[in-house]
Amino acid sequence: MFPEQILTDRLRLDRHDVAVDALEFYEHAGASGSDTVAEECEFLSWRPHDHPKESHDVLAGFTEAWDERGSATYAVFPREGEPDAGEFAGNTGLHLDWDTRVGTLGIWLRKPFWGRGYSGERARALAELAFRRLDLDLLAVTVFPGNEKSVRAIEKYVERMGGRREGRIRNQVVPDGEDPRDVLRFSVSQAEWRDAVCEESHAEFVEELDG
Amino acid sequence: MADLFPRTVETERLRLRAVSDDTVDARALYDLHGSVEGERLLSHRSSDPHRTLRESHEWIDEVVAAFESGETARYAVVPKGSEDGAGEFAGIAELLPQWDRGVAYLAIWLRERFWGRSYSGERAAALLQVAFDRLDLDQASIARHPDNGNSKRAIERYVERFGGRHDGRFRRMVAPDSGEPYDLVVYTIDRADWRASDRPEVTVRE
């Protein structure tokens, strides 16, 4: 149902659990392996991994969710011609609620890849997955209000796709051992997206990854 | 020992009594669900109307269990004193805590003959006091179906009175038992704003 690879102008999204093994994932997501992962996670829903087994278990969760058609998680790599081509730049996913037919976006980008417009580029690609392939009705994204860089990126791509800022959901997220936090929710309906992007395509789907 | 939720809450004109076989007549509830009025009242909701008497009995059993376990408090709304229809069953009011988030969801439906009396606001004042003073929750959240115009007026009046706000319209948040997913219009009231507002007197009884 999900393509294992999605290509955009500048990015390659590969099915995460197939493309990246636990030890490589841990080099990026582990608290001890990276200087910047804590900063990158400040506004995300997960914390840096404590040990490689945690990275292993997270990947196993990606596999399970993929097989259950509950979410599609991809590793992000810049393509040839981009600085740091082929490096692991983070991950992104589309989480599906089939009862409401809503897909929710998520992303984690390593700091060296910030400011390049990658978030918007992969959002447009995952919108094609959500609407053209999966025929969902709504693409949604939530973000912590203090995450100003992401809020700006989201405002930009949501507007470009014809969507809107819905409002603030209060006390929505309760991180481990912390006080509840608000989130801002944005969304784009399939009809809005079709009006805004027409037949223009932003992504190429490849069904299976090589070996 | 007091229960987490009070058994009875009294306002100037209303008595809220925890749902049980003593306070809600299953047969009357079943009849209401199957009536034209019930169809109007229970539209804009996520669960289907009761189609058998057994469903109404099971609903009461489940509500009693959820009350005892501290998950949800549901009350029969009963006008009292010299109110027109005093002592009759006027509807159901609900307080659903989200304990981890510090949020109380409030909801109500009232039979049509009791509309236009501001009972919804009076019940909200009472259950806000329970949520904030007794249960130590931080926020109350009220959500309505976008097409529910009667609720809109009632909610906006008391939300404003108690210092709350409109948070937004969130799309496709609910997948009902039958029919299309729908949006929610959401309001919240903070405890601190409620404390600073003009609040009526409410009596809580065990």
PDB file of N, CA and C in Angstrom, chain B residues 128 142 152-166 187-189 193-194 196-198:
ATOM      1  N   LEU B 128     -18.272  22.814  36.693  1.00  0.00           N
ATOM      2  CA  LEU B 128     -16.970  23.482  36.719  1.00  0.00           C
ATOM      3  C   LEU B 128     -16.431  23.514  38.151  1.00  0.00           C
ATOM      4  N   ILE B 142     -15.039  22.143  26.229  1.00  0.00           N
ATOM      5  CA  ILE B 142     -16.376  21.891  25.715  1.00  0.00           C
ATOM      6  C   ILE B 142     -16.271  21.811  24.201  1.00  0.00           C
ATOM      7  N   LYS B 152     -24.307  26.094  20.398  1.00  0.00           N
ATOM      8  CA  LYS B 152     -23.385  27.215  20.187  1.00  0.00           C
ATOM      9  C   LYS B 152     -23.769  28.396  21.064  1.00  0.00           C
ATOM     10  N   ARG B 153     -25.047  28.759  21.021  1.00  0.00           N
ATOM     11  CA  ARG B 153     -25.466  29.926  21.816  1.00  0.00           C
ATOM     12  C   ARG B 153     -25.316  29.666  23.308  1.00  0.00           C
ATOM     13  N   ALA B 154     -25.754  28.485  23.741  1.00  0.00           N
ATOM     14  CA  ALA B 154     -25.684  28.176  25.179  1.00  0.00           C
ATOM     15  C   ALA B 154     -24.232  28.145  25.648  1.00  0.00           C
ATOM     16  N   ILE B 155     -23.377  27.496  24.864  1.00  0.00           N
ATOM     17  CA  ILE B 155     -21.971  27.343  25.275  1.00  0.00           C
ATOM     18  C   ILE B 155     -21.279  28.699  25.301  1.00  0.00           C
ATOM     19  N   GLU B 156     -21.468  29.473  24.239  1.00  0.00           N
ATOM     20  CA  GLU B 156     -20.720  30.732  24.151  1.00  0.00           C
ATOM     21  C   GLU B 156     -21.085  31.672  25.289  1.00  0.00           C
ATOM     22  N   ARG B 157     -22.355  31.595  25.711  1.00  0.00           N
ATOM     23  CA  ARG B 157     -22.773  32.468  26.805  1.00  0.00           C
ATOM     24  C   ARG B 157     -22.023  32.131  28.103  1.00  0.00           C
ATOM     25  N   TYR B 158     -21.988  30.837  28.459  1.00  0.00           N
ATOM     26  CA  TYR B 158     -21.336  30.545  29.740  1.00  0.00           C
ATOM     27  C   TYR B 158     -19.812  30.527  29.628  1.00  0.00           C
ATOM     28  N   VAL B 159     -19.285  30.197  28.456  1.00  0.00           N
ATOM     29  CA  VAL B 159     -17.828  30.238  28.280  1.00  0.00           C
ATOM     30  C   VAL B 159     -17.322  31.669  28.502  1.00  0.00           C
ATOM     31  N   GLU B 160     -18.057  32.619  27.948  1.00  0.00           N
ATOM     32  CA  GLU B 160     -17.663  34.021  28.125  1.00  0.00           C
ATOM     33  C   GLU B 160     -17.797  34.443  29.590  1.00  0.00           C
ATOM     34  N   ARG B 161     -18.902  34.031  30.184  1.00  0.00           N
ATOM     35  CA  ARG B 161     -19.146  34.414  31.587  1.00  0.00           C
ATOM     36  C   ARG B 161     -18.036  33.914  32.511  1.00  0.00           C
ATOM     37  N   PHE B 162     -17.527  32.706  32.253  1.00  0.00           N
ATOM     38  CA  PHE B 162     -16.517  32.128  33.134  1.00  0.00           C
ATOM     39  C   PHE B 162     -15.092  32.343  32.625  1.00  0.00           C
ATOM     40  N   GLY B 163     -14.924  33.293  31.718  1.00  0.00           N
ATOM     41  CA  GLY B 163     -13.573  33.690  31.306  1.00  0.00           C
ATOM     42  C   GLY B 163     -12.898  32.759  30.327  1.00  0.00           C
ATOM     43  N   GLY B 164     -13.697  31.937  29.630  1.00  0.00           N
ATOM     44  CA  GLY B 164     -13.102  30.987  28.690  1.00  0.00           C
ATOM     45  C   GLY B 164     -12.938  31.559  27.300  1.00  0.00           C
ATOM     46  N   ARG B 165     -12.623  30.701  26.363  1.00  0.00           N
ATOM     47  CA  ARG B 165     -12.354  31.146  24.999  1.00  0.00           C
ATOM     48  C   ARG B 165     -12.689  30.057  23.979  1.00  0.00           C
ATOM     49  N   HIS B 166     -12.849  30.497  22.737  1.00  0.00           N
ATOM     50  CA  HIS B 166     -13.014  29.611  21.587  1.00  0.00           C
ATOM     51  C   HIS B 166     -11.621  29.257  21.075  1.00  0.00           C
ATOM     52  N   TYR B 187     -13.992  24.830  22.906  1.00  0.00           N
ATOM     53  CA  TYR B 187     -13.830  25.960  23.829  1.00  0.00           C
ATOM     54  C   TYR B 187     -13.138  25.447  25.087  1.00  0.00           C
ATOM     55  N   THR B 188     -12.353  26.306  25.739  1.00  0.00           N
ATOM     56  CA  THR B 188     -11.821  25.913  27.046  1.00  0.00           C
ATOM     57  C   THR B 188     -11.985  27.042  28.053  1.00  0.00           C
ATOM     58  N   ILE B 189     -12.074  26.627  29.309  1.00  0.00           N
ATOM     59  CA  ILE B 189     -12.133  27.551  30.442  1.00  0.00           C
ATOM     60  C   ILE B 189     -11.015  27.145  31.402  1.00  0.00           C
ATOM     61  N   ASP B 193      -9.187  31.663  35.463  1.00  0.00           N
ATOM     62  CA  ASP B 193     -10.168  32.605  34.901  1.00  0.00           C
ATOM     63  C   ASP B 193     -11.549  32.370  35.503  1.00  0.00           C
ATOM     64  N   TRP B 194     -11.861  31.100  35.722  1.00  0.00           N
ATOM     65  CA  TRP B 194     -13.142  30.760  36.348  1.00  0.00           C
ATOM     66  C   TRP B 194     -13.210  31.332  37.775  1.00  0.00           C
ATOM     67  N   ALA B 196     -11.795  33.909  38.910  1.00  0.00           N
ATOM     68  CA  ALA B 196     -11.923  35.362  38.881  1.00  0.00           C
ATOM     69  C   ALA B 196     -13.286  35.814  38.365  1.00  0.00           C
ATOM     70  N   SER B 197     -14.102  34.870  37.907  1.00  0.00           N
ATOM     71  CA  SER B 197     -15.370  35.258  37.286  1.00  0.00           C
ATOM     72  C   SER B 197     -16.494  35.299  38.322  1.00  0.00           C
ATOM     73  N   ASP B 198     -17.653  35.737  37.863  1.00  0.00           N
ATOM     74  CA  ASP B 198     -18.834  35.840  38.709  1.00  0.00           C
ATOM     75  C   ASP B 198     -19.492  34.461  38.782  1.00  0.00           C
TER      76      ASP B 198
END
